[in-house]
Short mmCIF file of C-alpha atoms in Angstrom, two decimals:
data_model
loop_
_atom_site.label_atom_id
_atom_site.label_comp_id
_atom_site.label_asym_id
_atom_site.label_seq_id
_atom_site.Cartn_x
_atom_site.Cartn_y
_atom_site.Cartn_z
CA MET A 1 -71.53 -7.15 -10.83
CA LEU A 2 -72.40 -5.51 -7.23
CA ARG A 3 -68.50 -4.40 -6.63
CA LEU A 4 -68.41 -2.68 -10.10
CA LEU A 5 -71.94 -0.95 -9.49
CA SER A 6 -70.76 -0.01 -6.20
CA LEU A 7 -67.55 1.67 -7.74
CA TYR A 8 -70.08 3.40 -10.38
CA LEU A 9 -71.65 4.66 -7.45
CA PHE A 10 -68.93 6.60 -5.06
CA GLN A 11 -66.71 7.83 -8.60
CA PHE A 12 -70.37 9.15 -10.04
CA HIS A 13 -72.60 9.80 -6.91
CA ARG A 14 -75.05 8.91 -9.13
CA LEU A 15 -76.56 5.32 -10.14
CA PRO A 16 -79.36 4.82 -12.24
CA LEU A 17 -80.59 0.72 -11.44
CA PRO A 18 -82.60 0.13 -14.77
CA GLY A 19 -86.30 -1.00 -13.92
CA LEU A 20 -85.27 -0.42 -9.89
CA GLY A 21 -84.43 3.60 -9.75
CA ILE A 22 -81.60 5.39 -8.73
CA LEU A 23 -78.87 5.49 -5.64
CA VAL A 24 -77.79 8.53 -5.23
CA ILE A 25 -74.55 10.16 -2.41
CA ASN A 26 -75.61 13.03 -0.44
CA LYS A 27 -72.58 14.66 0.80
CA HIS A 28 -74.38 16.13 4.81
CA ALA A 29 -72.00 19.21 6.13
CA ALA A 30 -69.44 19.52 8.79
CA GLN A 31 -70.48 18.81 12.44
CA LEU A 32 -70.00 21.03 15.12
CA ASN A 33 -70.30 18.96 18.67
CA ILE A 34 -70.08 22.35 20.89
CA LEU A 35 -70.19 20.26 24.33
CA ASP A 36 -67.46 18.26 23.67
CA LYS A 37 -65.62 20.52 20.84
CA LYS A 38 -65.27 18.57 18.85
CA ILE A 39 -65.74 19.19 14.66
CA TYR A 40 -66.09 16.33 12.78
CA PRO A 41 -66.09 15.90 9.00
CA SER A 42 -68.49 16.02 6.29
CA ASP A 43 -70.70 12.63 5.96
CA TYR A 44 -71.87 10.17 3.09
CA SER A 45 -75.58 8.67 2.64
CA VAL A 46 -77.22 7.28 0.03
CA GLU A 47 -80.78 8.62 -1.09
CA TYR A 48 -83.11 6.10 -3.54
CA VAL A 49 -85.18 7.92 -5.90
CA ALA A 50 -87.77 5.97 -7.49
CA ALA A 51 -87.28 7.17 -11.34
CA GLU A 52 -85.55 6.45 -14.58
CA GLY A 53 -82.14 7.25 -14.94
CA GLU A 54 -80.43 7.73 -18.52
CA LEU A 55 -78.33 4.53 -19.35
CA ASN A 56 -75.53 5.38 -21.70
CA HIS A 57 -72.69 6.44 -19.38
CA ILE A 58 -72.90 3.75 -16.81
CA ALA A 59 -72.91 1.47 -19.95
CA GLN A 60 -70.32 2.68 -21.64
CA TRP A 61 -68.20 2.80 -18.24
CA LEU A 62 -68.77 -1.16 -17.66
CA ALA A 63 -68.02 -1.82 -21.25
CA ALA A 64 -64.85 -0.67 -19.74
CA HIS A 65 -64.77 -2.20 -16.93
CA LEU A 66 -65.66 -5.83 -18.26
CA ARG A 67 -63.93 -5.10 -21.29
CA SER A 68 -67.03 -6.02 -24.13
CA SER A 69 -69.29 -3.95 -26.32
CA VAL A 70 -71.83 -1.51 -25.22
CA ASP A 71 -74.47 -3.53 -25.74
CA GLU A 72 -73.71 -6.33 -23.79
CA ALA A 73 -72.71 -4.22 -21.10
CA SER A 74 -75.81 -2.99 -21.62
CA ASN A 75 -77.79 -5.96 -20.84
CA LYS A 76 -75.78 -7.36 -18.65
CA LEU A 77 -76.84 -4.21 -16.19
CA LYS A 78 -80.68 -4.77 -17.19
CA ASP A 79 -79.81 -8.82 -16.79
CA TYR A 80 -78.07 -7.67 -13.04
CA THR A 81 -81.11 -5.61 -12.05
CA LYS A 82 -84.30 -7.70 -12.99
CA LYS A 83 -82.63 -10.90 -11.19
CA MET A 84 -81.75 -7.65 -7.90
CA LYS A 85 -86.29 -8.02 -8.64
CA LYS A 86 -86.75 -11.13 -9.19
CA TYR A 87 -84.67 -11.43 -5.87
CA LEU A 88 -87.11 -8.96 -3.96
CA ASN A 89 -89.91 -10.01 -5.10
CA GLU A 90 -89.49 -12.68 -3.39
CA GLY A 91 -89.86 -11.00 -0.49
CA ASN A 92 -85.20 -11.01 0.69
CA SER A 93 -83.86 -8.22 1.34
CA LEU A 94 -80.71 -7.06 -0.67
CA LEU A 95 -77.51 -5.92 1.39
CA TRP A 96 -75.91 -3.61 -0.74
CA GLY A 97 -72.81 -3.62 1.56
CA ASP A 98 -71.80 -0.80 4.17
CA ILE A 99 -74.09 1.12 1.34
CA GLY A 100 -77.69 -0.30 2.74
CA SER A 101 -80.07 -2.33 1.85
CA PHE A 102 -82.85 -2.87 -1.48
CA GLU A 103 -86.67 -4.41 0.26
CA ARG A 104 -89.91 -4.82 -1.35
CA SER A 105 -92.28 -3.09 0.61
CA ALA A 106 -95.98 -4.29 1.54
CA THR A 107 -97.62 -1.87 -0.83
CA GLY A 108 -95.63 -3.23 -3.80
CA GLN A 109 -92.68 -0.25 -4.05
CA TYR A 110 -89.49 -1.09 -3.85
CA ALA A 111 -88.12 1.11 -1.00
CA PHE A 112 -83.94 1.29 -0.07
CA HIS A 113 -82.66 2.07 3.52
CA ALA A 114 -79.15 3.50 3.50
CA ASN A 115 -76.69 3.92 6.17
CA LYS A 116 -75.06 6.57 7.03
CA PHE A 117 -71.68 6.42 6.55
CA ARG A 118 -68.60 8.43 7.61
CA SER A 119 -65.49 8.99 5.12
CA PHE A 120 -63.07 9.45 8.19
CA GLY A 121 -64.03 7.36 11.25
CA ASP A 122 -64.28 9.16 14.06
CA ILE A 123 -62.14 11.69 13.33
CA TYR A 124 -62.50 15.40 14.04
CA ALA A 125 -60.85 18.15 14.71
CA PRO A 126 -60.84 20.37 18.28
CA ALA A 127 -63.39 23.52 18.60
CA GLU A 128 -61.02 25.32 21.26
CA LYS A 129 -61.65 29.30 21.13
CA VAL A 130 -58.23 30.80 20.35
CA ILE A 131 -57.99 34.61 21.33
CA ARG A 132 -54.55 36.58 20.44
CA ALA A 133 -53.45 40.33 21.14
CA ASN A 134 -50.84 41.50 18.84
CA PRO A 135 -48.89 37.95 17.31
CA GLU A 136 -45.60 38.77 16.29
CA HIS A 137 -43.89 36.48 13.89
CA LYS A 138 -41.39 36.48 11.83
CA VAL A 139 -41.62 36.10 7.77
CA LEU A 140 -38.78 36.39 5.43
CA ILE A 141 -38.35 38.01 1.68
CA GLY A 142 -36.10 37.46 0.07
CA ASP A 143 -32.61 37.80 2.01
CA ARG A 144 -34.31 39.91 5.36
CA ILE A 145 -36.04 38.68 7.87
CA TYR A 146 -38.78 40.83 8.76
CA ALA A 147 -41.47 40.90 11.86
CA GLY A 148 -44.18 42.86 13.20
CA GLU A 149 -44.22 47.20 12.89
CA ASP A 150 -41.22 46.45 9.85
CA LEU A 151 -43.25 44.00 8.51
CA GLU A 152 -46.55 46.25 8.34
CA ASN A 153 -43.65 49.57 7.07
CA LEU A 154 -42.07 47.90 4.27
CA LEU A 155 -45.71 46.88 2.99
CA ASN A 156 -47.01 50.98 3.83
CA ASN A 157 -44.16 52.01 2.02
CA SER A 158 -44.56 49.87 -1.03
CA LYS A 159 -48.37 50.40 -1.63
CA THR A 160 -46.85 54.48 -1.59
CA LYS A 161 -44.93 54.30 -3.97
CA ASN A 162 -46.40 54.05 -7.27
CA PRO A 163 -43.93 53.93 -10.37
CA LYS A 164 -43.33 55.64 -13.64
CA ILE A 165 -43.90 53.70 -16.36
CA TYR A 166 -42.75 55.91 -19.53
CA ALA A 167 -43.28 54.33 -22.74
CA PRO A 168 -41.32 55.93 -26.07
CA ILE A 169 -43.92 56.91 -28.96
CA ILE A 170 -42.30 56.52 -32.42
#
């Protein structure tokens, strides 16, 4: 069941857990490291919200994956979260793969400690400043190759030509 719930979370970026709360995936902006001259892709983190969420969609999704009725899938989800709560109430910490871990605090509140993860590992793009003066490149238009001023003249001439269209009136 944990695998299915993880799939749902990654697909829909929001996972309601009855009696526990809601897990939400947040996307963070790309990171620019000026000193190393690298741009890292955006990364993701999971946030825990202590609130009740709508269960209709996840129940229908689980029913399709479990090949059961919506009521049966909803009951399985509720039973699973009850087992999770019981496990947490015993003072245990529940590790949820690479996503994070649930635990119950001393005040009786449920808490989720999320792991920040990168979707692409340590892939980065070089961040070099490029200065170009008078760049030249060739463009193929139809069967002719244009470069620099020829292309600029072609574009300027096509803007100045204003073809007239006549429509017969009967």
